Short mmCIF file of C-alpha atoms in Angstrom, two decimals:
data_model
loop_
_atom_site.label_atom_id
_atom_site.label_comp_id
_atom_site.label_asym_id
_atom_site.label_seq_id
_atom_site.Cartn_x
_atom_site.Cartn_y
_atom_site.Cartn_z
CA MET A 142 162.08 120.39 3.78
CA ILE A 143 161.00 123.84 4.82
CA HIS A 144 160.94 123.10 8.37
CA ARG A 145 164.47 121.26 8.16
CA SER A 146 165.63 124.56 6.84
CA LEU A 147 164.47 126.52 9.46
CA ALA A 148 165.89 124.01 11.98
CA SER A 149 169.23 124.26 10.26
CA ALA A 150 169.08 127.79 10.50
CA ARG A 151 167.96 128.22 14.13
CA LEU A 152 170.75 125.71 15.10
CA MET A 153 173.56 127.40 13.14
CA ARG A 154 172.11 130.79 14.81
CA SER A 155 172.39 129.10 17.97
CA ARG A 156 175.86 128.13 17.73
CA ALA A 157 176.85 131.63 16.45
CA SER A 158 175.38 133.11 19.31
CA PHE A 159 177.06 130.52 21.78
CA ALA A 160 180.42 131.07 20.13
CA THR A 161 179.54 134.61 20.55
CA VAL A 162 178.91 134.77 24.16
CA THR A 163 181.79 132.35 24.93
CA ALA A 164 184.27 135.04 23.54
CA VAL A 165 182.56 137.97 25.16
CA LEU A 166 182.72 135.84 28.76
CA THR A 167 186.62 135.15 27.84
CA LEU A 168 187.19 138.61 27.24
CA LEU A 169 185.17 140.33 30.02
CA PRO A 170 187.50 139.27 32.92
CA HIS A 171 190.47 141.15 31.02
CA ALA A 172 188.04 143.91 30.15
CA ALA A 173 187.06 144.41 34.08
CA SER A 174 190.37 144.24 35.13
CA ALA A 175 191.43 146.95 33.00
CA GLN A 176 188.60 149.32 33.82
CA GLN A 177 188.85 148.42 37.62
CA ALA A 178 192.80 149.27 37.20
CA ALA A 179 191.81 152.67 35.35
CA PHE A 180 189.15 153.77 38.07
CA ASP A 181 190.12 154.75 41.34
CA ARG A 182 187.21 154.08 43.74
CA THR A 183 188.69 155.77 46.74
CA ARG A 184 187.48 159.12 44.82
CA PRO A 185 184.58 160.36 43.33
CA PRO A 186 184.46 160.77 39.80
CA ALA A 187 185.23 164.29 38.58
CA LEU A 188 182.48 166.15 37.26
CA GLY A 189 182.48 167.97 33.95
CA ALA A 190 181.51 171.31 32.78
CA THR A 191 177.77 171.96 33.43
CA PRO A 192 175.88 171.66 29.86
CA VAL A 193 174.06 173.86 28.21
CA LEU A 194 170.39 173.88 29.56
CA THR A 195 167.74 173.44 27.06
CA VAL A 196 164.05 174.49 28.24
CA PRO A 197 161.01 173.51 26.67
CA THR A 198 159.06 175.67 23.96
CA VAL A 199 156.06 177.32 25.60
CA THR A 200 153.35 178.25 23.14
CA GLU A 201 151.11 180.54 24.63
CA ARG A 202 147.14 181.38 24.11
CA ARG A 203 144.44 182.29 25.74
CA LEU A 204 140.63 181.05 25.58
CA PRO A 205 137.64 183.38 24.81
CA ASN A 206 136.08 183.24 27.96
CA GLY A 207 139.54 183.65 30.08
CA PRO A 208 141.59 181.19 30.92
CA ALA A 209 145.26 181.36 29.84
CA LEU A 210 146.50 178.17 27.83
CA LYS A 211 150.30 177.37 27.88
CA VAL A 212 151.53 174.16 25.92
CA VAL A 213 154.27 172.01 25.53
CA GLU A 214 154.73 169.70 23.01
CA HIS A 215 156.41 166.46 24.45
CA ARG A 216 156.40 163.54 22.16
CA GLU A 217 158.43 161.06 24.00
CA LEU A 218 155.41 158.97 25.34
CA PRO A 219 151.81 159.20 24.03
CA LEU A 220 150.55 160.92 27.32
CA VAL A 221 149.18 164.07 28.04
CA GLN A 222 149.43 166.28 31.25
CA VAL A 223 146.67 168.77 31.97
CA THR A 224 147.41 170.81 34.93
CA LEU A 225 144.79 173.59 35.52
CA THR A 226 145.82 176.34 38.64
CA VAL A 227 143.17 178.71 39.83
CA ALA A 228 144.68 181.82 41.81
CA GLY A 229 143.56 182.38 45.42
CA GLY A 230 144.50 179.36 47.30
CA ALA A 231 144.22 179.51 50.95
CA ARG A 232 144.99 183.38 51.00
CA LEU A 233 141.02 183.37 50.41
CA ASP A 234 139.83 181.55 53.73
CA ARG A 235 139.30 184.94 55.38
CA ASP A 236 138.08 183.81 58.77
CA MET A 237 137.51 180.05 57.74
CA PRO A 238 140.62 178.64 57.83
CA GLY A 239 141.09 175.33 55.91
CA LEU A 240 137.95 176.40 53.59
CA ALA A 241 140.22 176.57 50.40
CA SER A 242 141.74 172.98 50.78
CA PHE A 243 138.78 171.51 51.95
CA ALA A 244 136.75 172.80 48.88
CA ALA A 245 139.66 171.57 46.66
CA ASN A 246 139.56 168.10 48.49
CA LEU A 247 135.84 167.83 47.68
CA LEU A 248 135.98 168.87 44.09
CA ASP A 249 136.75 164.98 43.03
CA GLU A 250 134.30 163.70 45.37
CA GLY A 251 131.41 163.62 43.18
CA ALA A 252 130.81 165.78 40.18
CA GLY A 253 128.36 166.12 37.06
CA ARG A 254 126.02 162.96 37.44
CA ARG A 255 128.56 160.84 39.04
CA ASP A 256 129.10 160.23 42.97
CA ALA A 257 132.73 159.79 44.07
CA ASN A 258 132.81 156.17 43.53
CA ALA A 259 131.64 156.33 40.00
CA LEU A 260 134.00 158.99 39.18
CA GLN A 261 137.13 157.19 40.44
CA SER A 262 135.53 154.10 38.81
CA GLU A 263 135.80 155.96 35.11
CA LEU A 264 138.97 157.37 35.82
CA ALA A 265 140.36 153.82 36.63
CA PHE A 266 138.87 152.47 33.31
CA LEU A 267 140.69 155.28 31.38
CA GLY A 268 143.81 154.73 33.34
CA ALA A 269 143.95 158.41 34.17
CA SER A 270 144.79 160.21 37.31
CA LEU A 271 143.00 162.97 38.51
CA SER A 272 144.06 165.01 41.46
CA THR A 273 142.93 168.40 43.12
CA SER A 274 144.38 170.49 45.96
CA ALA A 275 144.95 173.91 47.08
CA ASN A 276 148.05 175.43 48.65
CA TRP A 277 148.38 179.16 50.12
CA ASP A 278 148.16 180.88 46.81
CA VAL A 279 146.63 178.51 44.01
CA THR A 280 144.06 175.54 43.97
CA THR A 281 145.47 173.04 41.49
CA ILE A 282 143.24 170.28 39.16
CA SER A 283 145.91 167.66 37.74
CA LEU A 284 145.00 165.03 34.82
CA LYS A 285 147.42 162.68 33.28
CA VAL A 286 146.08 160.41 30.55
CA ALA A 287 147.08 158.22 27.75
CA LYS A 288 146.77 160.23 24.75
CA ARG A 289 143.89 157.71 23.08
CA ASN A 290 141.67 158.45 26.29
CA LEU A 291 142.26 162.21 26.45
CA ASP A 292 138.84 163.16 25.13
CA ALA A 293 136.89 161.09 27.67
CA ALA A 294 139.15 162.06 30.52
CA LEU A 295 139.02 165.81 29.75
CA ASP A 296 134.97 165.37 29.98
CA LEU A 297 135.59 163.96 33.58
CA MET A 298 137.94 167.11 34.57
CA ALA A 299 135.50 169.28 33.13
CA ASP A 300 132.73 167.79 35.52
CA VAL A 301 135.13 168.33 38.44
CA VAL A 302 135.90 171.73 37.52
CA LEU A 303 132.50 172.94 36.11
CA ARG A 304 130.07 170.95 38.01
CA PRO A 305 131.12 169.60 41.30
CA ALA A 306 128.55 167.97 43.44
CA PHE A 307 129.24 169.22 46.98
CA SER A 308 126.64 167.16 48.28
CA ALA A 309 125.68 167.55 51.91
CA ALA A 310 126.29 163.93 52.64
CA GLU A 311 129.53 164.00 51.24
CA VAL A 312 130.48 167.43 52.74
CA ARG A 313 129.53 165.87 56.38
CA ARG A 314 131.73 162.63 55.57
CA GLN A 315 134.62 164.79 54.49
CA ARG A 316 134.44 167.24 57.48
CA ASP A 317 134.34 164.50 60.14
CA LEU A 318 137.22 162.92 58.71
CA ARG A 319 139.00 166.52 58.89
CA LEU A 320 138.00 167.00 62.72
CA ALA A 321 139.17 163.48 63.30
CA SER A 322 142.66 164.45 61.72
CA LEU A 323 142.69 167.51 63.52
CA MET A 324 142.34 165.64 67.01
CA GLN A 325 145.13 163.48 65.73
CA ALA A 326 147.36 166.06 65.37
CA LYS A 327 147.76 166.84 69.16
CA ASP A 328 149.52 163.45 69.17
CA GLN A 329 151.77 164.41 66.15
CA PRO A 330 154.93 166.20 67.72
CA GLY A 331 156.07 167.09 63.91
CA THR A 332 152.50 168.69 63.44
CA LEU A 333 152.65 170.60 66.52
CA ALA A 334 156.19 171.90 65.92
CA GLY A 335 155.05 173.27 62.42
CA LEU A 336 151.91 174.76 64.30
CA ALA A 337 153.92 176.40 67.10
CA PHE A 338 156.67 178.00 64.66
CA ASN A 339 153.86 179.48 62.42
CA GLN A 340 151.93 180.89 64.94
CA ALA A 341 155.27 182.66 66.38
CA LEU A 342 156.48 183.91 63.18
CA HIS A 343 152.99 184.92 61.82
CA PRO A 344 150.81 186.86 64.22
CA ASP A 345 146.94 187.36 63.88
CA GLY A 346 146.18 188.91 60.33
CA HIS A 347 148.97 187.29 58.51
CA PRO A 348 147.71 185.06 55.78
CA TYR A 349 150.29 182.34 56.77
CA ARG A 350 149.32 181.97 60.42
CA ALA A 351 146.66 179.49 60.13
CA ALA A 352 147.01 175.97 59.26
CA LEU A 353 146.23 175.04 55.53
CA GLY A 354 143.77 172.36 56.99
CA GLY A 355 142.28 175.07 59.47
CA ASP A 356 141.45 174.02 62.94
CA SER A 357 138.37 172.67 64.76
CA MET A 358 136.51 175.63 65.13
CA SER A 359 136.30 176.52 61.79
CA THR A 360 135.88 173.09 60.23
CA ALA A 361 132.82 172.53 62.40
CA ARG A 362 131.13 175.45 60.48
CA LEU A 363 131.76 174.06 57.26
CA ASP A 364 128.55 172.58 55.04
CA SER A 365 127.60 172.08 51.63
CA ALA A 366 126.37 175.90 50.88
CA THR A 367 129.53 177.49 52.65
CA VAL A 368 131.85 175.31 50.16
CA ARG A 369 129.74 175.99 47.21
CA ALA A 370 129.81 179.93 47.95
CA PHE A 371 133.59 179.95 48.31
CA TYR A 372 133.90 177.66 44.99
CA GLU A 373 131.73 180.33 42.99
CA GLY A 374 133.80 183.14 44.49
CA SER A 375 136.99 181.73 43.78
CA ILE A 376 137.16 178.70 41.23
CA ARG A 377 136.39 181.53 38.21
CA PRO A 378 138.10 181.49 34.48
CA ASN A 379 139.45 184.87 34.73
CA ARG A 380 141.84 183.62 37.63
CA ALA A 381 142.87 180.19 35.59
CA THR A 382 145.66 179.08 33.70
CA PHE A 383 146.00 175.71 31.87
CA TYR A 384 149.28 174.05 31.35
CA VAL A 385 149.10 171.18 28.71
CA VAL A 386 152.38 169.03 28.48
CA GLY A 387 152.72 165.87 26.29
CA ASP A 388 151.73 164.15 23.04
CA ILE A 389 149.69 166.97 21.67
CA SER A 390 149.79 170.46 19.51
CA ALA A 391 148.65 173.82 20.85
CA ASP A 392 146.07 173.51 18.47
CA GLU A 393 144.81 170.41 19.58
CA ALA A 394 145.05 171.76 23.24
CA GLU A 395 143.05 174.56 22.44
CA ALA A 396 140.31 173.10 20.58
CA ALA A 397 139.99 170.12 23.28
CA LEU A 398 139.66 172.77 26.16
CA GLY A 399 137.70 175.23 23.93
CA LYS A 400 134.82 172.40 23.50
CA ARG A 401 134.79 171.63 27.48
CA PHE A 402 135.49 175.14 29.07
CA ALA A 403 134.20 177.69 26.79
CA ALA A 404 131.09 177.97 28.43
CA TRP A 405 132.93 178.41 31.86
CA ARG A 406 131.34 181.59 33.51
CA THR A 407 131.53 183.73 36.63
CA SER A 408 128.95 183.46 38.95
CA GLY A 409 128.14 185.22 42.24
CA PRO A 410 130.69 187.96 44.07
CA GLU A 411 134.18 187.64 43.56
CA ARG A 412 136.15 186.20 46.11
CA ARG A 413 139.48 188.29 47.11
CA PRO A 414 142.29 187.99 49.19
CA ALA A 415 141.95 189.24 52.45
CA PRO A 416 144.39 192.56 52.89
CA VAL A 417 147.71 191.26 54.57
CA LEU A 418 147.38 193.37 58.35
CA ALA A 419 150.53 192.28 59.79
CA ALA A 420 154.12 191.50 58.89
CA ALA A 421 156.05 188.59 59.86
CA ALA A 422 157.55 188.57 63.52
CA LYS A 423 161.11 189.69 63.60
CA PRO A 424 162.03 188.83 67.38
CA GLN A 425 164.92 190.68 69.12
CA GLY A 426 167.58 188.00 69.77
CA LEU A 427 166.46 183.90 70.08
CA GLN A 428 163.37 183.11 71.51
CA LEU A 429 162.38 179.29 72.75
CA ILE A 430 159.33 177.83 72.60
CA LEU A 431 158.77 174.53 74.36
CA VAL A 432 156.08 172.20 73.87
CA ASP A 433 155.64 169.10 76.35
CA LYS A 434 155.05 165.33 75.12
CA PRO A 435 155.71 163.28 78.16
CA GLY A 436 157.42 159.82 77.12
CA ALA A 437 158.53 161.22 73.76
CA ALA A 438 161.07 159.32 72.05
CA GLN A 439 162.57 161.89 70.31
CA SER A 440 162.19 165.57 70.26
CA ILE A 441 161.11 167.67 67.01
CA ILE A 442 163.55 170.92 66.84
CA THR A 443 162.43 173.82 64.25
CA VAL A 444 164.97 176.81 64.26
CA GLY A 445 163.92 179.72 61.89
CA THR A 446 162.96 183.12 60.92
CA THR A 447 161.26 184.78 58.16
CA GLY A 448 162.51 184.11 54.70
CA VAL A 449 163.23 186.24 51.60
CA GLU A 450 161.22 186.89 48.69
CA ARG A 451 162.03 184.34 45.62
CA THR A 452 162.15 187.68 43.76
CA SER A 453 165.37 188.63 45.74
CA ALA A 454 168.11 189.53 43.60
CA ASP A 455 170.46 187.15 45.71
CA LEU A 456 168.44 184.14 45.31
CA ALA A 457 170.97 182.11 43.50
CA ALA A 458 173.50 182.92 46.48
CA ILE A 459 170.75 181.95 48.95
CA GLU A 460 170.24 178.72 46.99
CA VAL A 461 173.98 177.89 46.72
CA MET A 462 174.46 178.97 50.80
CA ASN A 463 171.69 176.76 51.69
CA THR A 464 172.61 173.66 49.79
CA ILE A 465 175.94 173.74 51.68
CA LEU A 466 174.15 174.19 54.94
CA GLY A 467 171.16 171.71 55.02
CA GLY A 468 169.69 171.88 51.37
CA SER A 469 171.20 168.17 50.17
CA PHE A 470 172.26 165.04 51.92
CA SER A 471 176.01 165.83 52.15
CA SER A 472 175.29 169.10 53.56
CA ARG A 473 177.26 170.23 56.85
CA LEU A 474 174.04 170.14 58.91
CA ASN A 475 173.42 166.57 57.71
CA SER A 476 177.04 165.36 57.75
CA ASN A 477 177.48 166.91 61.22
CA LEU A 478 174.07 165.66 63.03
CA ARG A 479 173.64 162.42 61.41
CA GLU A 480 176.62 160.96 59.89
CA THR A 481 179.03 162.18 62.85
CA LYS A 482 177.24 162.69 65.80
CA GLY A 483 174.31 160.15 65.23
CA TYR A 484 171.84 162.45 66.88
CA THR A 485 169.38 161.83 63.74
CA TYR A 486 168.29 160.05 60.92
CA GLY A 487 168.28 163.27 58.83
CA ILE A 488 168.30 167.27 59.09
CA SER A 489 167.73 169.85 56.78
CA SER A 490 167.14 173.67 55.94
CA GLY A 491 165.33 175.72 53.51
CA PHE A 492 163.58 178.60 52.31
CA ALA A 493 159.54 178.38 51.51
CA TYR A 494 159.02 180.92 48.53
CA ARG A 495 155.68 182.19 48.20
CA PRO A 496 154.22 185.71 46.93
CA LEU A 497 154.75 187.30 50.65
CA ALA A 498 158.37 185.86 51.98
CA GLY A 499 157.80 182.41 53.74
CA PRO A 500 159.77 181.19 56.23
CA PHE A 501 163.46 180.11 56.84
CA THR A 502 163.32 176.81 58.80
CA VAL A 503 166.22 174.16 59.82
CA SER A 504 164.15 171.05 60.83
CA SER A 505 164.76 167.41 62.45
CA ALA A 506 163.90 165.19 65.00
CA VAL A 507 166.73 163.78 67.52
CA ARG A 508 167.30 161.53 70.37
CA THR A 509 165.58 162.80 73.59
CA ASN A 510 168.83 162.68 75.41
CA VAL A 511 170.95 164.63 72.67
CA THR A 512 168.38 167.53 72.35
CA ASP A 513 170.69 170.03 73.64
CA SER A 514 173.74 168.89 72.44
CA ALA A 515 171.72 169.21 68.92
CA LEU A 516 170.88 172.47 69.33
CA VAL A 517 174.64 173.36 70.12
CA GLU A 518 175.55 171.98 66.93
CA ILE A 519 172.75 173.25 65.02
CA PHE A 520 173.96 177.16 66.01
CA LYS A 521 177.30 176.06 65.40
CA GLU A 522 176.47 175.25 61.89
CA LEU A 523 174.54 178.76 61.37
CA THR A 524 177.23 180.51 62.82
CA ALA A 525 180.15 179.01 60.97
CA ILE A 526 178.71 179.61 57.56
CA ARG A 527 178.70 183.21 58.34
CA ASP A 528 182.35 183.58 60.09
CA VAL A 529 184.20 181.39 57.66
CA PRO A 530 184.26 181.54 54.04
CA VAL A 531 183.22 178.13 52.41
CA SER A 532 185.86 176.00 50.42
CA ALA A 533 186.52 176.30 46.65
CA ASP A 534 185.67 172.58 46.59
CA GLU A 535 182.36 172.79 48.98
CA LEU A 536 181.23 175.99 46.79
CA ALA A 537 181.97 174.26 43.24
CA ARG A 538 179.82 171.03 44.66
CA ALA A 539 176.77 172.88 45.73
CA LYS A 540 176.66 174.78 42.09
CA ALA A 541 177.06 171.65 40.36
CA TYR A 542 174.35 169.99 42.80
CA LEU A 543 172.22 172.81 41.73
CA ALA A 544 172.53 173.59 38.14
CA LEU A 545 172.86 169.69 37.36
CA ALA A 546 169.26 169.27 39.11
CA ILE A 547 167.56 171.52 36.92
CA PRO A 548 167.33 169.40 33.65
CA GLY A 549 165.77 166.67 36.02
CA ASP A 550 163.05 168.75 36.95
CA LEU A 551 162.24 169.05 33.26
CA GLU A 552 161.81 165.27 32.05
CA SER A 553 158.46 164.40 32.38
CA THR A 554 154.99 165.85 31.24
CA SER A 555 153.72 166.61 35.13
CA GLN A 556 157.39 167.73 35.89
CA ILE A 557 157.31 170.36 32.94
CA ALA A 558 154.05 171.14 34.05
CA SER A 559 154.39 171.54 37.44
CA GLU A 560 157.60 173.89 36.68
CA LEU A 561 155.50 176.15 34.41
CA ALA A 562 152.91 176.47 37.27
CA TYR A 563 155.83 177.22 39.60
CA LEU A 564 157.52 179.99 37.67
CA ALA A 565 153.91 181.53 36.95
CA ASN A 566 153.64 182.36 40.72
CA TRP A 567 156.13 185.22 40.04
CA ASN A 568 155.34 185.82 36.11
CA LEU A 569 158.47 183.98 35.36
CA PRO A 570 158.79 182.41 32.00
CA VAL A 571 160.41 178.67 31.84
CA SER A 572 163.45 180.25 29.71
CA TRP A 573 164.35 182.12 33.51
CA LEU A 574 165.80 178.95 34.39
CA GLN A 575 168.54 179.57 31.71
CA GLU A 576 169.25 183.06 33.45
CA TYR A 577 169.43 181.24 36.74
CA VAL A 578 171.74 178.81 36.09
CA THR A 579 173.77 181.58 34.77
CA ARG A 580 173.57 183.18 38.12
CA ILE A 581 174.52 180.09 40.12
CA GLU A 582 177.68 179.67 38.12
CA GLN A 583 178.68 183.31 39.31
CA VAL A 584 178.10 182.83 42.90
CA THR A 585 181.35 183.23 45.09
CA ALA A 586 182.37 182.19 48.41
CA ALA A 587 181.79 185.82 49.47
CA ASP A 588 178.44 185.92 48.29
CA VAL A 589 177.58 182.69 50.64
CA GLN A 590 178.96 184.42 53.45
CA ARG A 591 177.02 187.64 52.89
CA VAL A 592 173.61 185.98 52.49
CA ALA A 593 174.32 183.70 55.30
CA ARG A 594 174.97 186.63 57.68
CA GLN A 595 171.78 188.40 56.47
CA PHE A 596 169.23 185.37 56.48
CA LEU A 597 170.19 183.06 58.83
CA PRO A 598 168.64 182.89 62.42
CA ALA A 599 172.38 182.62 63.96
CA GLN A 600 171.33 185.54 66.53
CA GLN A 601 167.63 186.27 65.82
CA GLY A 602 164.65 183.94 65.23
CA TYR A 603 162.50 181.04 67.03
CA ILE A 604 163.68 177.67 68.50
CA VAL A 605 160.69 175.38 68.81
CA VAL A 606 161.09 171.75 70.85
CA VAL A 607 158.58 169.59 71.44
CA GLY A 608 159.48 166.83 73.29
CA ASP A 609 159.59 165.33 76.85
CA LEU A 610 160.55 168.30 78.87
CA ALA A 611 160.90 166.72 82.12
CA LYS A 612 164.15 165.18 80.23
CA VAL A 613 165.15 167.88 78.02
CA ARG A 614 164.29 171.26 79.66
CA ALA A 615 166.88 171.74 81.90
CA GLY A 616 169.57 171.14 79.41
CA ILE A 617 167.95 173.48 76.65
CA GLU A 618 167.65 176.28 79.69
CA ALA A 619 171.25 175.70 80.38
CA LEU A 620 172.44 176.80 77.14
CA ARG A 621 171.11 180.45 77.42
CA LEU A 622 170.09 180.66 73.92
CA GLY A 623 167.28 183.13 75.03
CA PRO A 624 163.76 183.75 77.11
CA VAL A 625 161.77 180.30 77.33
CA THR A 626 157.95 180.37 76.83
CA VAL A 627 156.26 176.92 77.30
CA ARG A 628 153.37 176.30 75.41
CA GLU A 629 150.13 174.31 75.89
CA VAL A 630 149.34 171.23 73.04
CA GLY A 631 145.53 172.58 73.62
CA ALA A 632 146.21 176.03 72.50
CA ILE A 633 148.35 175.10 69.82
CA ALA A 634 146.13 172.47 67.83
CA ARG A 635 142.72 173.33 69.04
CA GLU A 636 140.22 169.87 68.89
#
């Protein structure tokens, strides 16, 4: 009886569901037709007003031995992101370019009583991801793990930060891998273009001149003692900040990190950034640097000059201007050289923001037979945005593109931690983003034109082309953009 009753009930539900589905299917064509009639697919939908940006609340504390702690409760998922940054990065390399990034990569290649394989196996068992890296200004160790496995994963992270192995065998293995990578760089036009541009813009003594990965001469000198001395002088609690975001309170985060990092102490002399001995170059006029890659099907073009400090009062105007020029898929450069001319799969422009002014660059890979034509179009766009005010529609779209993208940068635990760490480079709180949105909304067409005239290399800068010079040199020189220098691959990327 009971079973029959259940079967009858299921049958009745099934019939009811079938009737419902039939009714919905009957109505759908009519609903779709009505919607189709009301929706004009020939025009993009109108954007509404920019919503008010809500930034996360950050609780700030400091561990007794020095590290700062910034916590954001983000309870949507049972996950916790722990990001540790240590100020310094490649600016501590001194006479050994690549040392900071090499040491950072070795942190998780064996730590505590575990070798690299054992460490990765335990992380995988916990479902945790842990990464280590160094850029120009900071070393970063990032951990993401489910809340239930946080304690065990933090034990591993503490080993990576406080007890890296730096075994002689692992240092040799990683050194050989890097040397092989540096040899391969000679065959990578994009890498060569970046190195040649950096070397032109940043003279000897500038902290951004050398590649983050160093060169063959500095890499060959790396050994376990050198890496450990760098670690002890640079990975120190007084330079550290923990960013903890996720299903965790500030009290929980402080207790968990205090348990594992309270004993972190400095050892040995502190390694400080080398003084900046030279400013980035500002050439008179345009200068061309050509690098020969016989047989190359494409030419790599980099056009650029010294950028601007991120603390500039014109930051919002600069970003709106760059969004229009080459900072978005619908930018002028991409629309012209990709969509209209078909010279390239993509072209972009952008400012690199660092504590010292980083470069502004326009970069693309174009077909060999249109290298000179691509340069003409690039300078056509660099000049146009300086000489002609942008339209109201173009300005509105660029402002919306920037303002509406910010909430997307604050969605996940790792994105929030990354944004907090990025802003900390300039001592900015996350609430600064609200001010930034307001500044974006206030940018005018005249602002765009003014910063374009001030910061774009339409008349002064470097043009680097890596390609088959037998096919492209004559066309480039015929443009008479400026004096030409030809550089050898071996002088740019030393093996």
